[in-house]
Tab-separated table of N, CA and C in Angstrom:
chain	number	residue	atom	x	y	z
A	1	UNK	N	23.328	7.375	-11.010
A	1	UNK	CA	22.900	8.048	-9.799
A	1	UNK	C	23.748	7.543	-8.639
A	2	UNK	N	24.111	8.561	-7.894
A	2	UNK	CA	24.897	7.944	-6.710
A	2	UNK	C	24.262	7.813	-5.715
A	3	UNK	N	24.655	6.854	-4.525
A	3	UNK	CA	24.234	6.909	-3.396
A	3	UNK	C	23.408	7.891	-2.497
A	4	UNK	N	24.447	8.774	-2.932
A	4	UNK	CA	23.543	10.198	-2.067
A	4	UNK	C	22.802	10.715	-2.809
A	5	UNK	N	22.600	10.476	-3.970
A	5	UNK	CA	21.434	11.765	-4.806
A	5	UNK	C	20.172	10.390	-4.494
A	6	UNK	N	20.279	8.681	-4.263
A	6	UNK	CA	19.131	8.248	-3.922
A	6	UNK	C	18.325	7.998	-2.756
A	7	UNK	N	19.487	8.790	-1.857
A	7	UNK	CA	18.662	9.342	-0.170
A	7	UNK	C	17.747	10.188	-0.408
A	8	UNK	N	16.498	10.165	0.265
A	8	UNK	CA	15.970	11.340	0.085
A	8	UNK	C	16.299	12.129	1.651
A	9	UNK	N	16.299	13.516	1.754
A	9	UNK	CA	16.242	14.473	2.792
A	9	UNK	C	14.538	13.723	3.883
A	10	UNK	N	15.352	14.136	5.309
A	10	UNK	CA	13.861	14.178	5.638
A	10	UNK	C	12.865	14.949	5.688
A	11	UNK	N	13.054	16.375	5.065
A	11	UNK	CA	12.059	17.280	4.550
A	11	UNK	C	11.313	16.555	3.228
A	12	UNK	N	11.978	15.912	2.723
A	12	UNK	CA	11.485	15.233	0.880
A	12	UNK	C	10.581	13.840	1.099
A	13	UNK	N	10.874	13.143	2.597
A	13	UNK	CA	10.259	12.255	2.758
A	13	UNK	C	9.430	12.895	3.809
A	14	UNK	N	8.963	13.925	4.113
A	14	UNK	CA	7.698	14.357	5.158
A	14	UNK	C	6.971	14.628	4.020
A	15	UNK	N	7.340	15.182	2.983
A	15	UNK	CA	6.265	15.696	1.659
A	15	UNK	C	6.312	14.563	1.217
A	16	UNK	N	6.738	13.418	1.273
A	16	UNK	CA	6.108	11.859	0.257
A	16	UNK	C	5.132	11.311	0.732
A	17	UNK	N	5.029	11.864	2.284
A	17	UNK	CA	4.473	10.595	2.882
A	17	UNK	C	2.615	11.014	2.850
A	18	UNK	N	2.267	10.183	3.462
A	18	UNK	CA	0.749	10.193	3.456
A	18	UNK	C	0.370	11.159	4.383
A	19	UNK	N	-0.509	12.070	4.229
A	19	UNK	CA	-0.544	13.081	5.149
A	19	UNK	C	-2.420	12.896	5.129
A	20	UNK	N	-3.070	12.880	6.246
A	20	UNK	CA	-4.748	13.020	6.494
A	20	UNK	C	-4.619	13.677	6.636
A	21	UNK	N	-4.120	15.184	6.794
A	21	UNK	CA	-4.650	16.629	6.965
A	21	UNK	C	-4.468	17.026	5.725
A	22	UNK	N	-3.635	16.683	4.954
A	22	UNK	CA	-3.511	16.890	3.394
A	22	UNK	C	-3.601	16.500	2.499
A	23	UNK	N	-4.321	15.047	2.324
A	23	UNK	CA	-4.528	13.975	1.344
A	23	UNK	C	-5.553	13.225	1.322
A	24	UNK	N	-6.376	13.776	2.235
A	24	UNK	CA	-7.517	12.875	2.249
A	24	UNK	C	-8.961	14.003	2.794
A	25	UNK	N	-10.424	13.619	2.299
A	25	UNK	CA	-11.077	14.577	2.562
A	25	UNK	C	-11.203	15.144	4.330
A	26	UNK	N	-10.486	14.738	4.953
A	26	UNK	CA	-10.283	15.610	6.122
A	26	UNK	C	-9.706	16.973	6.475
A	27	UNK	N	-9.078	17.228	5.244
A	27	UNK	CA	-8.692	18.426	4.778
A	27	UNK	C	-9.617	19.895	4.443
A	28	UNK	N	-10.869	19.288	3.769
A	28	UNK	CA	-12.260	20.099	4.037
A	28	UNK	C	-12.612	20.412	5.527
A	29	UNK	N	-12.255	20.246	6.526
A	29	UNK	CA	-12.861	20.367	7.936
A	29	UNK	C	-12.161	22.166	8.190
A	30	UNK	N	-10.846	22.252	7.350
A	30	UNK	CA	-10.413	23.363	7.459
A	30	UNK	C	-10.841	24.516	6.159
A	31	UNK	N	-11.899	24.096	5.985
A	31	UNK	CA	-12.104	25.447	4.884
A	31	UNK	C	-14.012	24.909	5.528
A	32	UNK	N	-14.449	24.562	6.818
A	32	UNK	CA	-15.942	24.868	7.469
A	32	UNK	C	-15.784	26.846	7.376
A	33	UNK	N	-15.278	27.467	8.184
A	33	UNK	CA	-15.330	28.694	8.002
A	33	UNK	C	-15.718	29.114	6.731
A	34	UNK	N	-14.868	28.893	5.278
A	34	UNK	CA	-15.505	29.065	4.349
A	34	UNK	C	-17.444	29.138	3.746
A	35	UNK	N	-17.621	28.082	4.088
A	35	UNK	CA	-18.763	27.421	4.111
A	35	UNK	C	-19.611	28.609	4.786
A	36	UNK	N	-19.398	28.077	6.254
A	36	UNK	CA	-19.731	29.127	7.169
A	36	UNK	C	-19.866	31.081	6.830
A	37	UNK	N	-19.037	31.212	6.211
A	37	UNK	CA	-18.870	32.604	5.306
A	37	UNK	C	-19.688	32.412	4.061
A	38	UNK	N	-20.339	32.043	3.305
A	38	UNK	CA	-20.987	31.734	2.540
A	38	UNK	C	-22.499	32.051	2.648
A	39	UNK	N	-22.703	31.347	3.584
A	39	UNK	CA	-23.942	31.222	4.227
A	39	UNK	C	-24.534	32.286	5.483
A	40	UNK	N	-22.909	33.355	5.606
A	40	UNK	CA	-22.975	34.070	6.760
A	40	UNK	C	-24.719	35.238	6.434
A	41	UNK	N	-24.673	35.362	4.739
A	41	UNK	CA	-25.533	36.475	4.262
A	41	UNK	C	-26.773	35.829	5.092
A	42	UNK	N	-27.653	35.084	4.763
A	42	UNK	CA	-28.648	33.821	5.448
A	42	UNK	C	-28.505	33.902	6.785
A	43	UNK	N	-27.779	33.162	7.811
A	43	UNK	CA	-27.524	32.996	8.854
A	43	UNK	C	-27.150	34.214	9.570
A	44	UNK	N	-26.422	35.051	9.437
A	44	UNK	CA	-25.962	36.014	10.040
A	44	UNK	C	-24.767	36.106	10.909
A	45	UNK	N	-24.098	36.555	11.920
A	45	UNK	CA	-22.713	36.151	12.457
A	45	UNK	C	-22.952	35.616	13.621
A	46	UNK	N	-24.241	34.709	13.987
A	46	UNK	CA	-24.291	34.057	15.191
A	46	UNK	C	-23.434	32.369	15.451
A	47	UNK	N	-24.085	31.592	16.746
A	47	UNK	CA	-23.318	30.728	16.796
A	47	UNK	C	-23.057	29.908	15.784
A	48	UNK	N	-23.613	29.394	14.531
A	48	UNK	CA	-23.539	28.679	13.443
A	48	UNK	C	-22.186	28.909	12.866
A	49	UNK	N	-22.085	30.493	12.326
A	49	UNK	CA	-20.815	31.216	11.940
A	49	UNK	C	-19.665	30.556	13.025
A	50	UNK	N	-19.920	30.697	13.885
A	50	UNK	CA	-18.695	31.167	14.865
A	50	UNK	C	-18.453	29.177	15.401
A	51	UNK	N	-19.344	28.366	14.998
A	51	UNK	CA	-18.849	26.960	15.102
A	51	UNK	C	-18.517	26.021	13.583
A	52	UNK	N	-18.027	27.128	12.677
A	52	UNK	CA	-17.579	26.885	11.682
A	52	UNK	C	-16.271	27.252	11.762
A	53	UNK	N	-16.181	28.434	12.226
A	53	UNK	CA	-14.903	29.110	11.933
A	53	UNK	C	-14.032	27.810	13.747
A	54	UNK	N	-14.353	27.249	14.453
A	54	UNK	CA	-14.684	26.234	15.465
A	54	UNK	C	-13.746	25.052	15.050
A	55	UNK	N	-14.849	24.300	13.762
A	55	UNK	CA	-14.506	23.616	13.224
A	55	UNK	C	-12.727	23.834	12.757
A	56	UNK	N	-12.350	24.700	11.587
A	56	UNK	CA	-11.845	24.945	11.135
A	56	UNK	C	-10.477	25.155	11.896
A	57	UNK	N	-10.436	25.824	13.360
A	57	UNK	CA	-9.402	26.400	14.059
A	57	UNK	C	-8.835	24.825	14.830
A	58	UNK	N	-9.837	23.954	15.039
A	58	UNK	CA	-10.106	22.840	15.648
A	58	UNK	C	-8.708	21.724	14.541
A	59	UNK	N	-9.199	21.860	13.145
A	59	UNK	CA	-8.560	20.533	12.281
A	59	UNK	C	-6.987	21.531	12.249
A	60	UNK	N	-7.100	22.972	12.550
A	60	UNK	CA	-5.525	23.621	12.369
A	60	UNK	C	-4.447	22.813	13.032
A	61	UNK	N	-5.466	22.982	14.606
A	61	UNK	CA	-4.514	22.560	15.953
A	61	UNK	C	-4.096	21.075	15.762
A	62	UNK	N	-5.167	20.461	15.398
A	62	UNK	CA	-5.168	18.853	14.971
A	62	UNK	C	-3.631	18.593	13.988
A	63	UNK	N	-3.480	19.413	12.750
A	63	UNK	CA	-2.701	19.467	11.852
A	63	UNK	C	-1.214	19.364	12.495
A	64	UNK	N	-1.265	20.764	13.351
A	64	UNK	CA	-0.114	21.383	13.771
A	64	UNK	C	0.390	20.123	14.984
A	65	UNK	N	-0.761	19.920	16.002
A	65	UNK	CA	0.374	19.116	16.699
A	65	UNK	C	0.985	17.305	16.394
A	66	UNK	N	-0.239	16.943	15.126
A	66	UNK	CA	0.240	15.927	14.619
A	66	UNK	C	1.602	15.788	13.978
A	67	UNK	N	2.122	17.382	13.205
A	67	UNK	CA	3.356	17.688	12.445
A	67	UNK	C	4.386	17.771	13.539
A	68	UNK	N	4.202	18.087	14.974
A	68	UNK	CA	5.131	18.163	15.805
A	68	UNK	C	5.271	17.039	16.755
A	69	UNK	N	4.024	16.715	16.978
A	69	UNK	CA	4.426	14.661	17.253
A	69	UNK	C	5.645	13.976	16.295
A	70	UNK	N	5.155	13.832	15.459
A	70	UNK	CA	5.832	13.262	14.228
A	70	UNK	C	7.096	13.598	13.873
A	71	UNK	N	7.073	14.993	14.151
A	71	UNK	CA	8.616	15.373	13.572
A	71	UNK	C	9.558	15.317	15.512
A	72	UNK	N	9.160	15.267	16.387
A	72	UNK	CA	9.554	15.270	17.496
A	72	UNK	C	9.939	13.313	17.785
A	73	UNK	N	9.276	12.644	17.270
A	73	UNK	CA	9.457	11.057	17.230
A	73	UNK	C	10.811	10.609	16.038
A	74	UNK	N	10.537	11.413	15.243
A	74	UNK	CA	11.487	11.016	14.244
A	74	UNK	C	12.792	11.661	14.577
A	75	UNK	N	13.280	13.178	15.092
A	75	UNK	CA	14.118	13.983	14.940
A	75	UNK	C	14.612	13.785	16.452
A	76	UNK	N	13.897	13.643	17.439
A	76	UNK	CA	14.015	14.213	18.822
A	76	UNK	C	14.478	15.300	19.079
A	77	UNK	N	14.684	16.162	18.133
A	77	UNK	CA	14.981	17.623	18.412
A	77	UNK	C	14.185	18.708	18.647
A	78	UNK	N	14.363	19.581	20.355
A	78	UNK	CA	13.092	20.331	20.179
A	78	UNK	C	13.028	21.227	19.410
A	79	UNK	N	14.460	21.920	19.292
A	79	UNK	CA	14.583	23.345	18.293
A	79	UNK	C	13.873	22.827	16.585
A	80	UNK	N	14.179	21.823	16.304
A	80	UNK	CA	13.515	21.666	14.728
A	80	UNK	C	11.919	21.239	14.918
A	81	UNK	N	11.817	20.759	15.979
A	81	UNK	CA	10.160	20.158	16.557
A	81	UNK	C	9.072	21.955	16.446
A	82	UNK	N	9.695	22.258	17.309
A	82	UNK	CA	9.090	23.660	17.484
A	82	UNK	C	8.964	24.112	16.342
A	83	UNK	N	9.795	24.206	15.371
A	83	UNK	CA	9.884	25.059	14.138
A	83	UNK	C	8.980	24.394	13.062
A	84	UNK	N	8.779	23.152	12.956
A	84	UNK	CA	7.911	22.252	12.618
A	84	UNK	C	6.512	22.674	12.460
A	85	UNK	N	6.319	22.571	14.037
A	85	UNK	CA	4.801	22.921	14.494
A	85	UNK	C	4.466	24.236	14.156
A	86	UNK	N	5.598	25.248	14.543
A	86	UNK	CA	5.360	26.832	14.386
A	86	UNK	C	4.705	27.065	12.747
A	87	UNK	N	5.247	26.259	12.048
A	87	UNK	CA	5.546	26.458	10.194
A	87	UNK	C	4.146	26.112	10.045
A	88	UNK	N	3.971	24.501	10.900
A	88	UNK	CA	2.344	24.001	10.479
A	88	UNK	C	1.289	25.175	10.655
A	89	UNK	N	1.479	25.421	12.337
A	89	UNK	CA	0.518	26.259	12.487
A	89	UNK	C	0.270	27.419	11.991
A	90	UNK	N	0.883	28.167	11.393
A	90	UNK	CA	0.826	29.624	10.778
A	90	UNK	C	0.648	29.205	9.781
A	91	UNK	N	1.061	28.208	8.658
A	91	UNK	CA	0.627	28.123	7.576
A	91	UNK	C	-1.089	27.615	7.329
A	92	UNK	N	-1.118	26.631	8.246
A	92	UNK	CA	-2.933	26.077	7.847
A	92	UNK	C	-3.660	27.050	8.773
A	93	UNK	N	-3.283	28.330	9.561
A	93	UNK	CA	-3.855	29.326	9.816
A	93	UNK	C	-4.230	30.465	8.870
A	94	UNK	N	-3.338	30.552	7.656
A	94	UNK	CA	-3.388	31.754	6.410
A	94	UNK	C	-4.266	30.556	5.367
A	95	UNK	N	-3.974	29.807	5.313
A	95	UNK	CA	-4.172	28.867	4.124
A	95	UNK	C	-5.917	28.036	4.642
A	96	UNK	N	-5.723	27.967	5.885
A	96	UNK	CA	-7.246	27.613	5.444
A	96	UNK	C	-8.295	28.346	6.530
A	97	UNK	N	-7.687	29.624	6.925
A	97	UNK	CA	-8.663	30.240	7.911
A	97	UNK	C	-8.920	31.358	7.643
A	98	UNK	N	-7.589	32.336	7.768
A	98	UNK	CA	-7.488	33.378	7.265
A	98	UNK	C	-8.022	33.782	6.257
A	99	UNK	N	-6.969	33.593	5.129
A	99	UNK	CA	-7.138	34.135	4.393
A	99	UNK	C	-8.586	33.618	3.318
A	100	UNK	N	-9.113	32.654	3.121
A	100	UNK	CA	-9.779	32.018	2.472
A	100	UNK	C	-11.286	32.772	3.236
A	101	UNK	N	-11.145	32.368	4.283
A	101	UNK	CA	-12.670	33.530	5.068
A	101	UNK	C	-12.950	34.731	4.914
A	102	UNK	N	-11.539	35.394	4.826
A	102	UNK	CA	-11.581	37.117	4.248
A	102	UNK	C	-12.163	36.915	2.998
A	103	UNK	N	-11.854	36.333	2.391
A	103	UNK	CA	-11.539	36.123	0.520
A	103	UNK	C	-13.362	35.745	0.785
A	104	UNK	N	-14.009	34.690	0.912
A	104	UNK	CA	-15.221	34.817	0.916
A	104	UNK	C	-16.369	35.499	1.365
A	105	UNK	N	-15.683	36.277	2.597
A	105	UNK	CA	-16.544	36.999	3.529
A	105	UNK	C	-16.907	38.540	2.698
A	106	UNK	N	-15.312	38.864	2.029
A	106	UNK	CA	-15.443	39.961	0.915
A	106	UNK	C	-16.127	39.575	-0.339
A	107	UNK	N	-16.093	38.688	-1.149
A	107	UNK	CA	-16.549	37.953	-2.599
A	107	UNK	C	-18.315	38.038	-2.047
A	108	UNK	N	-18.852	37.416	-0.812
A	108	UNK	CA	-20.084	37.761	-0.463
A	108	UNK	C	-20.924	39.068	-0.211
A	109	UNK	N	-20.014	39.899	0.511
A	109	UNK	CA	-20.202	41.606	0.218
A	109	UNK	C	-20.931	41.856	-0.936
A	110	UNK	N	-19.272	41.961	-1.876
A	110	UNK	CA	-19.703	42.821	-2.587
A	110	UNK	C	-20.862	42.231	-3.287
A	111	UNK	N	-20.787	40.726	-3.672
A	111	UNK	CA	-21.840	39.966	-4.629
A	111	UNK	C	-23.345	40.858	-4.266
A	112	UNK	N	-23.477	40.429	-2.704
A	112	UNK	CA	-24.742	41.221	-2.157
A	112	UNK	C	-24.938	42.592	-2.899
A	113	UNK	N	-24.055	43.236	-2.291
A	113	UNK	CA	-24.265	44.651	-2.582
A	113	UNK	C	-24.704	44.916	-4.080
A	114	UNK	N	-24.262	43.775	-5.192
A	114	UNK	CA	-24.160	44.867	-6.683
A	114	UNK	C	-25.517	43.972	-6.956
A	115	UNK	N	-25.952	42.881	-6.244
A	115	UNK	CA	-27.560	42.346	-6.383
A	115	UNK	C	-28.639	42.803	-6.060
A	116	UNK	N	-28.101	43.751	-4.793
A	116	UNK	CA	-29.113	44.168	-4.208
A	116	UNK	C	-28.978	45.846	-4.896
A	117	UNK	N	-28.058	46.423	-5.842
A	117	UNK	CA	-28.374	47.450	-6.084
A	117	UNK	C	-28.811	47.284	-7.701
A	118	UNK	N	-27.868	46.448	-8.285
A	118	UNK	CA	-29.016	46.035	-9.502
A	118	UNK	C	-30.148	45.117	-10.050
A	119	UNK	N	-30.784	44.959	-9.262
A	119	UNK	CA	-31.936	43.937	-9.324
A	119	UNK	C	-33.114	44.160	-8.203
A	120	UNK	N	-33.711	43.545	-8.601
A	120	UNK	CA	-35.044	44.130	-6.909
A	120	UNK	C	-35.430	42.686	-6.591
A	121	UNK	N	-34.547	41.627	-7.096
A	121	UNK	CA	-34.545	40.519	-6.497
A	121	UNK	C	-34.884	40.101	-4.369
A	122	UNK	N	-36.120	39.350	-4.567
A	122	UNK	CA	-36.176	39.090	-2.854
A	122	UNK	C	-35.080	39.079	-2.015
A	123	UNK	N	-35.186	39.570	-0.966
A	123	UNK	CA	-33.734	39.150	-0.121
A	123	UNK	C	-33.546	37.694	-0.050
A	124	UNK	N	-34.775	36.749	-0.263
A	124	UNK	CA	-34.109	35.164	0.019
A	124	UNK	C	-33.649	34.778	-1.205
A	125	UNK	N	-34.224	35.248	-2.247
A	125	UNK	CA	-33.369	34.666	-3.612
A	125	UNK	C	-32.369	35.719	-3.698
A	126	UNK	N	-31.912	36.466	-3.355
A	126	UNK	CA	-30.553	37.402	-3.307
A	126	UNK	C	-29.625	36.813	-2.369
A	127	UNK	N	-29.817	36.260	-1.168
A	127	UNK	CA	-29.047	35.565	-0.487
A	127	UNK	C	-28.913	33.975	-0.548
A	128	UNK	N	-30.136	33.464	-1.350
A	128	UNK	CA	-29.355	31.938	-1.918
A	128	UNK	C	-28.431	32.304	-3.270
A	129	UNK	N	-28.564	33.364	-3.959
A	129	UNK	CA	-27.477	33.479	-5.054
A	129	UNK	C	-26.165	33.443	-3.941
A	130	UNK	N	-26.186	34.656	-3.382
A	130	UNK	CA	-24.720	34.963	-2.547
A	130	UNK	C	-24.082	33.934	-1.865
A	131	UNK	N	-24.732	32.360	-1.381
A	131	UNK	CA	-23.958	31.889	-0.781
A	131	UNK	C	-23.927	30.715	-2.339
A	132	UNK	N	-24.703	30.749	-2.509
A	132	UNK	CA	-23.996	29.973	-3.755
A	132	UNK	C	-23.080	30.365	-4.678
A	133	UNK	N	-22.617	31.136	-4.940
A	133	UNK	CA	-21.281	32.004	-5.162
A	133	UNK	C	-20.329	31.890	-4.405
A	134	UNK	N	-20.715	32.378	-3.060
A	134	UNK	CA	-19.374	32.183	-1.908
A	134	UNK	C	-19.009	30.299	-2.631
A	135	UNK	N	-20.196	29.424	-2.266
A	135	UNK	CA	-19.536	28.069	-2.521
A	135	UNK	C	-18.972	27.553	-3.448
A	136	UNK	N	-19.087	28.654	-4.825
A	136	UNK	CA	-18.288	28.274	-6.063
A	136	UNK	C	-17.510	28.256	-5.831
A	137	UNK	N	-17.040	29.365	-5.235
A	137	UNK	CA	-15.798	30.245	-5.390
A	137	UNK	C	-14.825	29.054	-4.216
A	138	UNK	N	-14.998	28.441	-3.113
A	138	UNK	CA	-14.289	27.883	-2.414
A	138	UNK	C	-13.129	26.789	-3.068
A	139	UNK	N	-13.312	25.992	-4.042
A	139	UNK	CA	-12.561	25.507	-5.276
A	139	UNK	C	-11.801	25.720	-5.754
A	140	UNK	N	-12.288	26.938	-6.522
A	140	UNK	CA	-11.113	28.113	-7.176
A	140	UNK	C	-10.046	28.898	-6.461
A	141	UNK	N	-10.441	29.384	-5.351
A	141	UNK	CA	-9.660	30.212	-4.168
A	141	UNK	C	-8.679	29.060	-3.672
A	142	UNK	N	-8.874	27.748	-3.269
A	142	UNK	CA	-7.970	27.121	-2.280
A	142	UNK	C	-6.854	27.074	-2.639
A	143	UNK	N	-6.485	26.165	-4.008
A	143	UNK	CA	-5.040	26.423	-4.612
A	143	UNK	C	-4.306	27.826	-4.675
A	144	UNK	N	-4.497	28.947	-4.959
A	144	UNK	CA	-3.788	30.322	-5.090
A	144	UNK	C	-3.404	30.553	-3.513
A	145	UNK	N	-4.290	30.551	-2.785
A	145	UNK	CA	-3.939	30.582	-1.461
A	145	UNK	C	-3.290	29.752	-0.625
A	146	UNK	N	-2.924	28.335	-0.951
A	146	UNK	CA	-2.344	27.572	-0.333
A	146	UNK	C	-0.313	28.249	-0.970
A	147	UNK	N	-0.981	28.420	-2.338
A	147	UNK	CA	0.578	28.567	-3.059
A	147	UNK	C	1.119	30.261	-2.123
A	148	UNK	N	0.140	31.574	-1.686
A	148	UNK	CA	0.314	32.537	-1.585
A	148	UNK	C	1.220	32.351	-0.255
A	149	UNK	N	0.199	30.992	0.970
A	149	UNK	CA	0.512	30.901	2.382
A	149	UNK	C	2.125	30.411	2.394
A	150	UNK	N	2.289	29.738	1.087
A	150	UNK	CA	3.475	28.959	1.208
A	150	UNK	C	4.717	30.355	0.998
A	151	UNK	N	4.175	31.127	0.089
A	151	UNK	CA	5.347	32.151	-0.010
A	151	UNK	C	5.099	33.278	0.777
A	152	UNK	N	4.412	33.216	1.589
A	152	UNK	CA	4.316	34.337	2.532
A	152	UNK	C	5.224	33.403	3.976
A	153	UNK	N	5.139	32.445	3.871
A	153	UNK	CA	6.269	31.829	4.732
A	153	UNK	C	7.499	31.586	4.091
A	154	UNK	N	7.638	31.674	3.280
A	154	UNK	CA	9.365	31.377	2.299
A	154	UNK	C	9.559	32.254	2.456
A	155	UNK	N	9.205	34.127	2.571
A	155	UNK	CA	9.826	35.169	2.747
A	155	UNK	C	9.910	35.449	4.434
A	156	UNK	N	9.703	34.766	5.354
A	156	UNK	CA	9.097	35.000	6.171
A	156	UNK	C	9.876	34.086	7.649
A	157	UNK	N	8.811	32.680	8.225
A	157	UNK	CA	9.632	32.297	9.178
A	157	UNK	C	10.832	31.157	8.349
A	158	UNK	N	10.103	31.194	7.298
A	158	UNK	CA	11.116	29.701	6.638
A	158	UNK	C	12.396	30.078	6.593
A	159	UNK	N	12.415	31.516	5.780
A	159	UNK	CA	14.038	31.919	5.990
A	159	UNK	C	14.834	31.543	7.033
A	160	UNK	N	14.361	31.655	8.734
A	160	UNK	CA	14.605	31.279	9.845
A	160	UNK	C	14.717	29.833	10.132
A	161	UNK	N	13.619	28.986	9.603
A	161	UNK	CA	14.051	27.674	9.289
A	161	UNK	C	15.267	27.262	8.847
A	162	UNK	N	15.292	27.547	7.471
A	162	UNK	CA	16.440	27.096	6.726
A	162	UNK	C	17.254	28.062	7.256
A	163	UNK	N	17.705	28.552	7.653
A	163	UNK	CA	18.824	28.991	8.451
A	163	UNK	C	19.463	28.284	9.288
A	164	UNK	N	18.905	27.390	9.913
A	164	UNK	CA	18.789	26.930	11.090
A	164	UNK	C	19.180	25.285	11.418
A	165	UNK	N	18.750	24.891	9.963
A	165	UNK	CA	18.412	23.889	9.263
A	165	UNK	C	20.887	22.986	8.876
């Protein structure tokens, strides 16, 4: 191995390093909306809903300007700083807001709907099934969607990144 193949890039050492928005359970603070969508059947779309989805927009911003501290201390560059933060923020915006809230807010629908048209189940045991479903399902959904957010930015601003880069 030579010298240079045992440098790592500083893109290769931002993904080595220890990340609390991504490695540790503080990472759940961005899938509260989820939760929050789950439970929306029960609760309904009042303030509860809307200080989940709170939560969630709250650990984004947290994410995003920690990635642009960090990469602004290390790089001092604003053009790669910006692009940094821009990447963070749009990505833990699809990956743990977006798209994951649609994905449960729909999975709760329809669940409702085909319970409440095949069964004559109570509305409270029809709506503790539905959010207990939405909460299965939060597990299963996160990985596909983290991988989807990542290539919906590889076709997307990353191209512009690595361009740039």
């Amino acid at each position: 191995m030579t010298k240079e193949d045992s440098i790592m890039t500083n893109k290769e050492k931002v993904q080595h390093e220890y990340d609390i928005y991504k490695d540790s359970p503080v990472r759940l603070l961005g899938y509260a909306n989820e939760v929050g969508e789950a439970f929306r059947n029960q609760f309904g779309s009042g303030l509860w809903i809307k200080a989940t989805y709170g939560i969630a927009v709250a650990y984004v911003i947290a994410d995003a300007l920690d990635k642009t501290v960090k990469t602004y201390r290390r790089k001092h560059d604003i053009g790669q700083t910006a692009l940094v933060g821009t990447d963070t923020l749009i990505w833990q915006l699809l990956a743990s807001v977006a798209i994951p809230g649609y994905t449960i807010n729909r999975l709760c629908a329809v669940t409702n709907k085909l319970i409440k048209k095949r069964t004559k189940l109570p509305s409270k045991t029809r709506s503790a099934i539905v959010s207990f479903v939405g909460l299965a399902a939060i597990p299963i959904i996160l990985k596909p969607i983290d991988h989807l957010s990542d290539k919906i930015l590889d076709i997307t601003l990353r191209k512009i990144t690595d361009s740039k880069e």
